[in-house]
mmCIF file of C-alpha atoms in Angstrom:
data_model
loop_
_atom_site.group_PDB
_atom_site.id
_atom_site.type_symbol
_atom_site.label_atom_id
_atom_site.label_comp_id
_atom_site.label_asym_id
_atom_site.label_seq_id
_atom_site.Cartn_x
_atom_site.Cartn_y
_atom_site.Cartn_z
ATOM 1 C CA MET A 1 -0.333 61.568 126.175
ATOM 2 C CA THR A 2 -3.120 62.085 124.464
ATOM 3 C CA GLY A 3 -1.425 61.220 121.204
ATOM 4 C CA LEU A 4 -0.079 58.339 122.394
ATOM 5 C CA TRP A 5 -2.979 56.407 123.014
ATOM 6 C CA VAL A 6 -4.610 57.757 119.985
ATOM 7 C CA ALA A 7 -1.862 56.313 117.589
ATOM 8 C CA ILE A 8 -2.395 52.895 119.786
ATOM 9 C CA GLY A 9 -5.722 52.723 119.084
ATOM 10 C CA ALA A 10 -4.777 53.934 115.409
ATOM 11 C CA VAL A 11 -2.980 50.642 115.148
ATOM 12 C CA ALA A 12 -5.195 48.385 117.026
ATOM 13 C CA VAL A 13 -8.135 49.626 114.360
ATOM 14 C CA VAL A 14 -6.039 48.518 111.614
ATOM 15 C CA LEU A 15 -5.089 45.163 113.409
ATOM 16 C CA ALA A 16 -8.223 44.505 113.984
ATOM 17 C CA PHE A 17 -9.419 45.422 110.297
ATOM 18 C CA GLY A 18 -6.490 43.345 108.639
ATOM 19 C CA GLY A 19 -7.670 40.358 111.046
ATOM 20 C CA TYR A 20 -10.722 40.416 109.800
ATOM 21 C CA ARG A 21 -9.794 40.644 106.394
ATOM 22 C CA LYS A 22 -7.611 37.790 106.513
ATOM 23 C CA LEU A 23 -10.250 35.433 108.235
ATOM 24 C CA THR A 24 -13.298 36.301 105.640
ATOM 25 C CA ASP A 25 -11.133 37.267 101.755
ATOM 26 C CA GLY A 26 -11.427 34.394 99.001
ATOM 27 C CA ARG A 27 -13.310 31.936 101.803
ATOM 28 C CA ALA A 28 -16.217 30.684 100.287
ATOM 29 C CA ARG A 29 -20.036 31.745 101.316
ATOM 30 C CA GLU A 30 -23.048 29.770 100.567
ATOM 31 C CA ALA A 31 -25.366 31.853 98.524
ATOM 32 C CA ALA A 32 -28.768 33.109 100.225
ATOM 33 C CA LEU A 33 -31.636 31.025 98.556
ATOM 34 C CA ASP A 34 -32.848 34.039 97.572
ATOM 35 C CA GLU A 35 -30.975 36.167 95.481
ATOM 36 C CA PRO A 36 -31.707 36.141 91.685
ATOM 37 C CA THR A 37 -30.385 33.719 88.908
ATOM 38 C CA LEU A 38 -27.939 34.697 86.225
ATOM 39 C CA GLY A 39 -28.524 33.103 82.942
ATOM 40 C CA PRO A 40 -26.603 32.790 79.763
ATOM 41 C CA THR A 41 -28.901 36.458 78.750
ATOM 42 C CA GLU A 42 -27.328 37.933 81.168
ATOM 43 C CA LEU A 43 -23.864 36.937 80.904
ATOM 44 C CA GLY A 44 -23.532 36.704 77.216
ATOM 45 C CA THR A 45 -22.602 32.994 77.276
ATOM 46 C CA PRO A 46 -23.680 29.338 77.869
ATOM 47 C CA LEU A 47 -23.535 28.256 81.359
ATOM 48 C CA GLY A 48 -21.441 25.088 81.904
ATOM 49 C CA SER A 49 -22.965 21.606 82.012
ATOM 50 C CA THR A 50 -21.878 21.217 85.731
ATOM 51 C CA ALA A 51 -20.765 24.740 86.900
ATOM 52 C CA THR A 52 -20.340 28.444 85.934
ATOM 53 C CA PHE A 53 -17.772 30.608 87.804
ATOM 54 C CA VAL A 54 -18.884 34.149 87.266
ATOM 55 C CA GLN A 55 -15.989 36.563 87.956
ATOM 56 C CA PHE A 56 -16.534 40.608 88.487
ATOM 57 C CA SER A 57 -13.295 42.482 88.255
ATOM 58 C CA SER A 58 -12.276 46.040 87.359
ATOM 59 C CA LYS A 59 -9.640 47.587 84.983
ATOM 60 C CA VAL A 60 -7.246 48.715 87.783
ATOM 61 C CA CYS A 61 -7.465 45.240 89.690
ATOM 62 C CA ALA A 62 -3.871 43.248 90.394
ATOM 63 C CA PRO A 63 -5.630 40.313 92.694
ATOM 64 C CA CYS A 64 -8.398 39.902 88.942
ATOM 65 C CA VAL A 65 -6.023 39.330 87.151
ATOM 66 C CA ALA A 66 -4.894 36.643 89.738
ATOM 67 C CA THR A 67 -7.507 35.340 89.826
ATOM 68 C CA GLY A 68 -9.118 35.221 86.048
ATOM 69 C CA ARG A 69 -5.767 33.471 85.779
ATOM 70 C CA LEU A 70 -6.534 30.696 87.962
ATOM 71 C CA LEU A 71 -10.002 30.526 86.899
ATOM 72 C CA SER A 72 -9.178 30.295 83.727
ATOM 73 C CA GLY A 73 -6.560 27.946 83.700
ATOM 74 C CA LEU A 74 -9.130 25.367 86.297
ATOM 75 C CA THR A 75 -11.830 25.574 83.770
ATOM 76 C CA ALA A 76 -9.290 24.946 80.543
ATOM 77 C CA GLN A 77 -8.711 21.760 82.328
ATOM 78 C CA ARG A 78 -12.855 20.414 82.233
ATOM 79 C CA ASP A 79 -15.453 20.965 79.256
ATOM 80 C CA ASP A 80 -18.121 20.952 82.126
ATOM 81 C CA VAL A 81 -17.408 24.316 83.657
ATOM 82 C CA ASN A 82 -17.241 27.825 82.683
ATOM 83 C CA HIS A 83 -15.631 30.957 83.598
ATOM 84 C CA VAL A 84 -16.890 34.064 82.609
ATOM 85 C CA GLU A 85 -15.537 37.565 83.810
ATOM 86 C CA ILE A 86 -17.690 40.832 84.297
ATOM 87 C CA ASP A 87 -16.634 43.518 84.314
ATOM 88 C CA GLY A 88 -18.379 45.363 86.679
ATOM 89 C CA GLU A 89 -18.027 49.084 84.974
ATOM 90 C CA GLU A 90 -19.432 48.158 82.073
ATOM 91 C CA ARG A 91 -22.228 45.919 83.963
ATOM 92 C CA LEU A 92 -23.371 48.277 86.792
ATOM 93 C CA ASP A 93 -27.318 46.654 86.970
ATOM 94 C CA LEU A 94 -25.235 43.499 87.579
ATOM 95 C CA VAL A 95 -22.898 44.829 90.735
ATOM 96 C CA ARG A 96 -26.601 46.655 91.949
ATOM 97 C CA GLU A 97 -28.570 44.045 91.344
ATOM 98 C CA PHE A 98 -26.159 40.919 93.351
ATOM 99 C CA GLY A 99 -24.241 43.863 96.417
ATOM 100 C CA ILE A 100 -21.373 43.574 95.086
ATOM 101 C CA ASN A 101 -18.910 45.959 96.775
ATOM 102 C CA ARG A 102 -15.436 45.341 95.569
ATOM 103 C CA THR A 103 -13.872 43.180 93.417
ATOM 104 C CA PRO A 104 -12.881 40.146 92.270
ATOM 105 C CA THR A 105 -16.054 38.571 93.927
ATOM 106 C CA VAL A 106 -16.549 35.291 91.743
ATOM 107 C CA PHE A 107 -20.185 33.119 91.732
ATOM 108 C CA LEU A 108 -20.173 29.702 91.551
ATOM 109 C CA LEU A 109 -23.291 28.894 89.484
ATOM 110 C CA ASP A 110 -25.287 25.542 89.858
ATOM 111 C CA PRO A 111 -26.339 24.529 86.126
ATOM 112 C CA ASP A 112 -29.492 26.507 86.235
ATOM 113 C CA GLY A 113 -27.898 29.255 87.096
ATOM 114 C CA ALA A 114 -28.454 29.478 90.863
ATOM 115 C CA ILE A 115 -25.319 31.274 92.742
ATOM 116 C CA ARG A 116 -24.385 28.748 95.115
ATOM 117 C CA TYR A 117 -21.387 30.064 96.457
ATOM 118 C CA ARG A 118 -19.627 33.354 96.849
ATOM 119 C CA PHE A 119 -15.987 34.638 96.974
ATOM 120 C CA VAL A 120 -15.200 37.729 97.899
ATOM 121 C CA GLY A 121 -11.369 38.875 97.393
ATOM 122 C CA PRO A 122 -8.494 37.391 96.411
ATOM 123 C CA SER A 123 -9.069 33.289 96.237
ATOM 124 C CA ARG A 124 -6.824 30.086 96.250
ATOM 125 C CA LYS A 125 -7.296 27.688 94.272
ATOM 126 C CA ALA A 126 -8.291 25.321 96.720
ATOM 127 C CA GLU A 127 -11.278 27.138 98.199
ATOM 128 C CA PHE A 128 -12.558 26.873 94.528
ATOM 129 C CA VAL A 129 -11.861 23.590 93.688
ATOM 130 C CA ASP A 130 -13.819 22.806 97.297
ATOM 131 C CA ALA A 131 -16.557 24.487 96.489
ATOM 132 C CA LEU A 132 -16.768 22.716 92.660
ATOM 133 C CA ALA A 133 -16.584 19.463 94.814
ATOM 134 C CA GLU A 134 -19.456 20.207 97.772
ATOM 135 C CA LEU A 135 -21.539 21.941 94.072
ATOM 136 C CA GLN A 136 -21.255 18.233 91.857
ATOM 137 C CA ALA A 137 -21.843 16.096 95.445
ATOM 138 C CA ALA A 138 -25.416 17.866 95.752
#
């Protein structure tokens, strides 16, 4: 009987964790006001005149590939928005500085390099488009 309760408890924990991830993955969160900025020096490329998506990825991350394609397609339609992909393994300094715990993690920067939104996990195009529209409206 004890084994049954252990199995039920394990299933409950897995379901709760899965529900939490479903609610939080890929959602735009406004960044903290005290986060450091990212500029052309750190990124190795100019910032977009309206916004820049900075994507932290890893080599063995399937959602990172999909996110990269989505952001590349989104930014290819606009001259004022850039997309920069950073390999987290090569830029551990930035990973540590910004507390990145999983990939993909995407920052949406304003024209001054301030992080305005943070996306953790796979995101949908609508999440990126909505955050970009909110940034432009501000």
